[in-house]
Amino acid sequence: TLLQLYRLQAEVCGYRQCLVPLPDGLLLAAGRLGDLLRSCGLRTQLSSRNTRQLIVREYYDSSRAIAELHMPQTPIAQAVADFHAWHQKQQSHG
């Protein structure tokens, strides 16, 4: 889940993160509020598009890619750590 991913990300990258699960209806209302703030010229990442994505329950299975393409396996914690290191490097160069 996204909650599990965000918790893992905070643990692997060594930062504190406050995660508060909210009911879907409240998230959607917050997204509409973000849309309203944007229409008033205020900059925010909160939008109905973002909040709708948060409530989608998506799950993926890589077994076909592993079987047919021989895709290598990397533990998710290592992938998160690698991305974090890459992202930090990009931030320092730009």
Tab-separated table of N, CA and C in Angstrom:
chain	number	residue	atom	x	y	z
A	1	THR	N	0.840	-1.185	0.000
A	1	THR	CA	0.000	0.000	0.000
A	1	THR	C	0.883	1.246	0.000
A	2	LEU	N	0.277	2.378	-0.315
A	2	LEU	CA	1.034	3.631	-0.257
A	2	LEU	C	1.509	3.898	1.165
A	3	LEU	N	0.681	3.572	2.136
A	3	LEU	CA	1.064	3.781	3.527
A	3	LEU	C	2.322	2.977	3.861
A	4	GLN	N	2.363	1.727	3.446
A	4	GLN	CA	3.538	0.894	3.686
A	4	GLN	C	4.763	1.454	2.965
A	5	LEU	N	4.573	1.918	1.733
A	5	LEU	CA	5.684	2.485	0.972
A	5	LEU	C	6.233	3.731	1.655
A	6	TYR	N	5.350	4.620	2.104
A	6	TYR	CA	5.804	5.846	2.762
A	6	TYR	C	6.513	5.541	4.074
A	7	ARG	N	6.022	4.554	4.817
A	7	ARG	CA	6.698	4.164	6.062
A	7	ARG	C	8.091	3.602	5.766
A	8	LEU	N	8.180	2.758	4.759
A	8	LEU	CA	9.479	2.192	4.364
A	8	LEU	C	10.421	3.297	3.909
A	9	GLN	N	9.900	4.225	3.141
A	9	GLN	CA	10.698	5.343	2.640
A	9	GLN	C	11.265	6.154	3.796
A	10	ALA	N	10.469	6.444	4.800
A	10	ALA	CA	10.941	7.206	5.962
A	10	ALA	C	12.014	6.423	6.714
A	11	GLU	N	11.811	5.117	6.855
A	11	GLU	CA	12.773	4.281	7.572
A	11	GLU	C	14.097	4.185	6.822
A	12	VAL	N	14.040	3.894	5.532
A	12	VAL	CA	15.252	3.695	4.735
A	12	VAL	C	16.023	4.998	4.554
A	13	CYS	N	15.307	6.094	4.370
A	13	CYS	CA	15.961	7.370	4.086
A	13	CYS	C	16.298	8.144	5.352
A	14	GLY	N	15.853	7.643	6.490
A	14	GLY	CA	16.238	8.236	7.762
A	14	GLY	C	15.582	9.559	8.093
A	15	TYR	N	14.334	9.740	7.737
A	15	TYR	CA	13.654	10.964	8.139
A	15	TYR	C	12.313	10.646	8.779
A	16	ARG	N	11.869	11.593	9.579
A	16	ARG	CA	10.568	11.429	10.240
A	16	ARG	C	9.473	11.844	9.288
A	17	GLN	N	8.391	11.158	9.372
A	17	GLN	CA	7.269	11.453	8.486
A	17	GLN	C	5.988	11.199	9.262
A	18	CYS	N	5.103	12.136	9.239
A	18	CYS	CA	3.819	11.994	9.919
A	18	CYS	C	2.799	11.492	8.892
A	19	LEU	N	2.318	10.286	9.106
A	19	LEU	CA	1.343	9.694	8.198
A	19	LEU	C	0.013	9.556	8.930
A	20	VAL	N	-1.011	10.173	8.373
A	20	VAL	CA	-2.329	10.132	8.993
A	20	VAL	C	-3.328	9.588	7.972
A	21	PRO	N	-3.701	8.318	8.106
A	21	PRO	CA	-4.703	7.772	7.184
A	21	PRO	C	-6.044	8.491	7.377
A	22	LEU	N	-6.642	8.895	6.278
A	22	LEU	CA	-7.923	9.609	6.320
A	22	LEU	C	-8.961	8.844	5.506
A	23	PRO	N	-10.229	8.989	5.873
A	23	PRO	CA	-11.288	8.364	5.065
A	23	PRO	C	-11.304	8.942	3.653
A	24	ASP	N	-11.693	8.118	2.691
A	24	ASP	CA	-11.709	8.548	1.290
A	24	ASP	C	-12.505	9.831	1.080
A	25	GLY	N	-13.662	9.932	1.719
A	25	GLY	CA	-14.503	11.118	1.548
A	25	GLY	C	-13.811	12.390	1.997
A	26	LEU	N	-13.084	12.312	3.075
A	26	LEU	CA	-12.360	13.482	3.576
A	26	LEU	C	-11.223	13.861	2.628
A	27	LEU	N	-10.537	12.860	2.082
A	27	LEU	CA	-9.483	13.133	1.100
A	27	LEU	C	-10.042	13.829	-0.137
A	28	LEU	N	-11.188	13.340	-0.615
A	28	LEU	CA	-11.792	13.952	-1.800
A	28	LEU	C	-12.224	15.390	-1.526
A	29	ALA	N	-12.756	15.646	-0.331
A	29	ALA	CA	-13.141	17.013	0.035
A	29	ALA	C	-11.911	17.914	0.107
A	30	ALA	N	-10.826	17.396	0.656
A	30	ALA	CA	-9.579	18.167	0.722
A	30	ALA	C	-9.072	18.487	-0.682
A	31	GLY	N	-9.215	17.536	-1.597
A	31	GLY	CA	-8.808	17.775	-2.979
A	31	GLY	C	-9.601	18.901	-3.620
A	32	ARG	N	-10.901	18.925	-3.348
A	32	ARG	CA	-11.730	20.010	-3.892
A	32	ARG	C	-11.322	21.351	-3.290
A	33	LEU	N	-10.957	21.344	-2.001
A	33	LEU	CA	-10.466	22.568	-1.367
A	33	LEU	C	-9.170	23.022	-2.047
A	34	GLY	N	-8.297	22.083	-2.341
A	34	GLY	CA	-7.061	22.415	-3.051
A	34	GLY	C	-7.340	23.023	-4.415
A	35	ASP	N	-8.314	22.464	-5.127
A	35	ASP	CA	-8.704	23.033	-6.428
A	35	ASP	C	-9.171	24.473	-6.269
A	36	LEU	N	-9.950	24.730	-5.219
A	36	LEU	CA	-10.450	26.081	-4.964
A	36	LEU	C	-9.287	27.033	-4.666
A	37	LEU	N	-8.358	26.580	-3.829
A	37	LEU	CA	-7.190	27.417	-3.516
A	37	LEU	C	-6.384	27.728	-4.770
A	38	ARG	N	-6.228	26.735	-5.626
A	38	ARG	CA	-5.500	26.952	-6.886
A	38	ARG	C	-6.213	27.975	-7.768
A	39	SER	N	-7.544	27.893	-7.811
A	39	SER	CA	-8.303	28.836	-8.656
A	39	SER	C	-8.199	30.265	-8.122
A	40	CYS	N	-7.857	30.403	-6.839
A	40	CYS	CA	-7.648	31.734	-6.238
A	40	CYS	C	-6.204	32.206	-6.387
A	41	GLY	N	-5.375	31.394	-7.060
A	41	GLY	CA	-4.002	31.782	-7.309
A	41	GLY	C	-3.004	31.311	-6.265
A	42	LEU	N	-3.457	30.536	-5.290
A	42	LEU	CA	-2.540	30.020	-4.275
A	42	LEU	C	-1.883	28.746	-4.764
A	43	ARG	N	-0.584	28.627	-4.520
A	43	ARG	CA	0.154	27.443	-4.961
A	43	ARG	C	0.014	26.348	-3.916
A	44	THR	N	-0.437	25.187	-4.347
A	44	THR	CA	-0.567	24.034	-3.466
A	44	THR	C	-0.474	22.764	-4.299
A	45	GLN	N	0.025	21.712	-3.684
A	45	GLN	CA	0.052	20.431	-4.387
A	45	GLN	C	-1.232	19.654	-4.140
A	46	LEU	N	-2.075	20.175	-3.298
A	46	LEU	CA	-3.346	19.531	-2.996
A	46	LEU	C	-4.324	19.795	-4.138
A	47	SER	N	-4.861	18.732	-4.718
A	47	SER	CA	-5.835	18.873	-5.794
A	47	SER	C	-6.711	17.634	-5.830
A	48	SER	N	-7.850	17.756	-6.486
A	48	SER	CA	-8.741	16.598	-6.588
A	48	SER	C	-8.077	15.482	-7.398
A	49	ARG	N	-7.259	15.844	-8.353
A	49	ARG	CA	-6.547	14.816	-9.135
A	49	ARG	C	-5.608	14.004	-8.226
A	50	ASN	N	-4.838	14.685	-7.383
A	50	ASN	CA	-3.911	14.000	-6.480
A	50	ASN	C	-4.644	13.150	-5.449
A	51	THR	N	-5.707	13.692	-4.881
A	51	THR	CA	-6.414	12.933	-3.847
A	51	THR	C	-7.162	11.739	-4.437
A	52	ARG	N	-7.674	11.853	-5.648
A	52	ARG	CA	-8.318	10.690	-6.286
A	52	ARG	C	-7.298	9.569	-6.491
A	53	GLN	N	-6.073	9.930	-6.837
A	53	GLN	CA	-5.031	8.921	-7.035
A	53	GLN	C	-4.702	8.215	-5.715
A	54	LEU	N	-4.755	8.951	-4.613
A	54	LEU	CA	-4.443	8.361	-3.314
A	54	LEU	C	-5.444	7.279	-2.895
A	55	ILE	N	-6.675	7.371	-3.377
A	55	ILE	CA	-7.684	6.402	-2.930
A	55	ILE	C	-7.815	5.199	-3.865
A	56	VAL	N	-7.071	5.205	-4.960
A	56	VAL	CA	-7.092	4.063	-5.868
A	56	VAL	C	-6.335	2.912	-5.221
A	57	ARG	N	-6.950	1.762	-5.214
A	57	ARG	CA	-6.304	0.578	-4.635
A	57	ARG	C	-5.715	-0.238	-5.789
A	58	GLU	N	-4.441	0.006	-6.099
A	58	GLU	CA	-3.784	-0.678	-7.208
A	58	GLU	C	-2.737	-1.640	-6.668
A	59	TYR	N	-2.655	-2.783	-7.305
A	59	TYR	CA	-1.644	-3.771	-6.951
A	59	TYR	C	-1.048	-4.298	-8.246
A	60	TYR	N	0.241	-4.546	-8.226
A	60	TYR	CA	0.931	-4.988	-9.427
A	60	TYR	C	1.639	-6.307	-9.171
A	61	ASP	N	1.780	-7.075	-10.221
A	61	ASP	CA	2.426	-8.379	-10.135
A	61	ASP	C	3.501	-8.434	-11.219
A	62	SER	N	4.743	-8.634	-10.806
A	62	SER	CA	5.850	-8.632	-11.758
A	62	SER	C	6.215	-10.029	-12.241
A	63	SER	N	5.430	-11.025	-11.900
A	63	SER	CA	5.812	-12.409	-12.224
A	63	SER	C	5.970	-12.639	-13.731
A	64	ARG	N	5.151	-12.013	-14.542
A	64	ARG	CA	5.273	-12.201	-15.989
A	64	ARG	C	6.580	-11.600	-16.512
A	65	ALA	N	6.932	-10.407	-16.040
A	65	ALA	CA	8.190	-9.769	-16.457
A	65	ALA	C	9.382	-10.596	-15.996
A	66	ILE	N	9.277	-11.169	-14.818
A	66	ILE	CA	10.360	-12.015	-14.297
A	66	ILE	C	10.497	-13.264	-15.163
A	67	ALA	N	9.359	-13.892	-15.459
A	67	ALA	CA	9.381	-15.149	-16.216
A	67	ALA	C	9.788	-14.945	-17.672
A	68	GLU	N	9.219	-13.932	-18.329
A	68	GLU	CA	9.430	-13.763	-19.765
A	68	GLU	C	10.637	-12.903	-20.111
A	69	LEU	N	10.949	-11.944	-19.284
A	69	LEU	CA	12.047	-11.017	-19.585
A	69	LEU	C	13.252	-11.229	-18.678
A	70	HIS	N	13.121	-12.150	-17.752
A	70	HIS	CA	14.181	-12.426	-16.792
A	70	HIS	C	14.609	-11.155	-16.055
A	71	MET	N	13.603	-10.369	-15.681
A	71	MET	CA	13.834	-9.116	-14.988
A	71	MET	C	14.520	-9.384	-13.649
A	72	PRO	N	15.598	-8.672	-13.371
A	72	PRO	CA	16.279	-8.886	-12.085
A	72	PRO	C	15.422	-8.390	-10.924
A	73	GLN	N	15.625	-8.974	-9.780
A	73	GLN	CA	14.870	-8.616	-8.585
A	73	GLN	C	15.741	-7.800	-7.643
A	74	THR	N	15.207	-6.694	-7.184
A	74	THR	CA	15.874	-5.847	-6.212
A	74	THR	C	14.929	-5.686	-5.035
A	75	PRO	N	15.398	-5.888	-3.823
A	75	PRO	CA	14.523	-5.665	-2.670
A	75	PRO	C	14.011	-4.219	-2.674
A	76	ILE	N	12.750	-4.035	-2.299
A	76	ILE	CA	12.134	-2.714	-2.369
A	76	ILE	C	12.897	-1.695	-1.519
A	77	ALA	N	13.397	-2.115	-0.363
A	77	ALA	CA	14.158	-1.181	0.480
A	77	ALA	C	15.412	-0.688	-0.244
A	78	GLN	N	16.075	-1.559	-0.986
A	78	GLN	CA	17.266	-1.151	-1.741
A	78	GLN	C	16.893	-0.207	-2.877
A	79	ALA	N	15.783	-0.472	-3.549
A	79	ALA	CA	15.325	0.407	-4.629
A	79	ALA	C	15.004	1.800	-4.093
A	80	VAL	N	14.364	1.870	-2.929
A	80	VAL	CA	14.047	3.163	-2.313
A	80	VAL	C	15.334	3.890	-1.941
A	81	ALA	N	16.279	3.187	-1.344
A	81	ALA	CA	17.562	3.801	-0.958
A	81	ALA	C	18.315	4.304	-2.189
A	82	ASP	N	18.340	3.514	-3.248
A	82	ASP	CA	19.026	3.924	-4.484
A	82	ASP	C	18.390	5.177	-5.078
A	83	PHE	N	17.050	5.202	-5.104
A	83	PHE	CA	16.366	6.381	-5.644
A	83	PHE	C	16.647	7.603	-4.786
A	84	HIS	N	16.606	7.442	-3.476
A	84	HIS	CA	16.849	8.565	-2.574
A	84	HIS	C	18.247	9.145	-2.809
A	85	ALA	N	19.242	8.271	-2.927
A	85	ALA	CA	20.611	8.729	-3.179
A	85	ALA	C	20.697	9.462	-4.520
A	86	TRP	N	20.063	8.917	-5.549
A	86	TRP	CA	20.060	9.559	-6.867
A	86	TRP	C	19.374	10.916	-6.794
A	87	HIS	N	18.233	10.972	-6.117
A	87	HIS	CA	17.465	12.212	-6.022
A	87	HIS	C	18.254	13.283	-5.270
A	88	GLN	N	18.919	12.902	-4.184
A	88	GLN	CA	19.745	13.853	-3.435
A	88	GLN	C	20.850	14.416	-4.323
A	89	LYS	N	21.455	13.551	-5.135
A	89	LYS	CA	22.530	13.986	-6.045
A	89	LYS	C	21.978	14.972	-7.078
A	90	GLN	N	20.784	14.697	-7.604
A	90	GLN	CA	20.164	15.582	-8.594
A	90	GLN	C	19.868	16.953	-7.976
A	91	GLN	N	19.397	16.948	-6.741
A	91	GLN	CA	19.067	18.208	-6.053
A	91	GLN	C	20.308	19.066	-5.840
A	92	SER	N	21.439	18.421	-5.562
A	92	SER	CA	22.661	19.190	-5.304
A	92	SER	C	23.289	19.745	-6.579
A	93	HIS	N	22.889	19.193	-7.734
A	93	HIS	CA	23.432	19.675	-9.002
A	93	HIS	C	22.527	20.696	-9.699
A	94	GLY	N	21.361	20.893	-9.183
A	94	GLY	CA	20.471	21.763	-9.930
A	94	GLY	C	19.816	22.754	-9.120
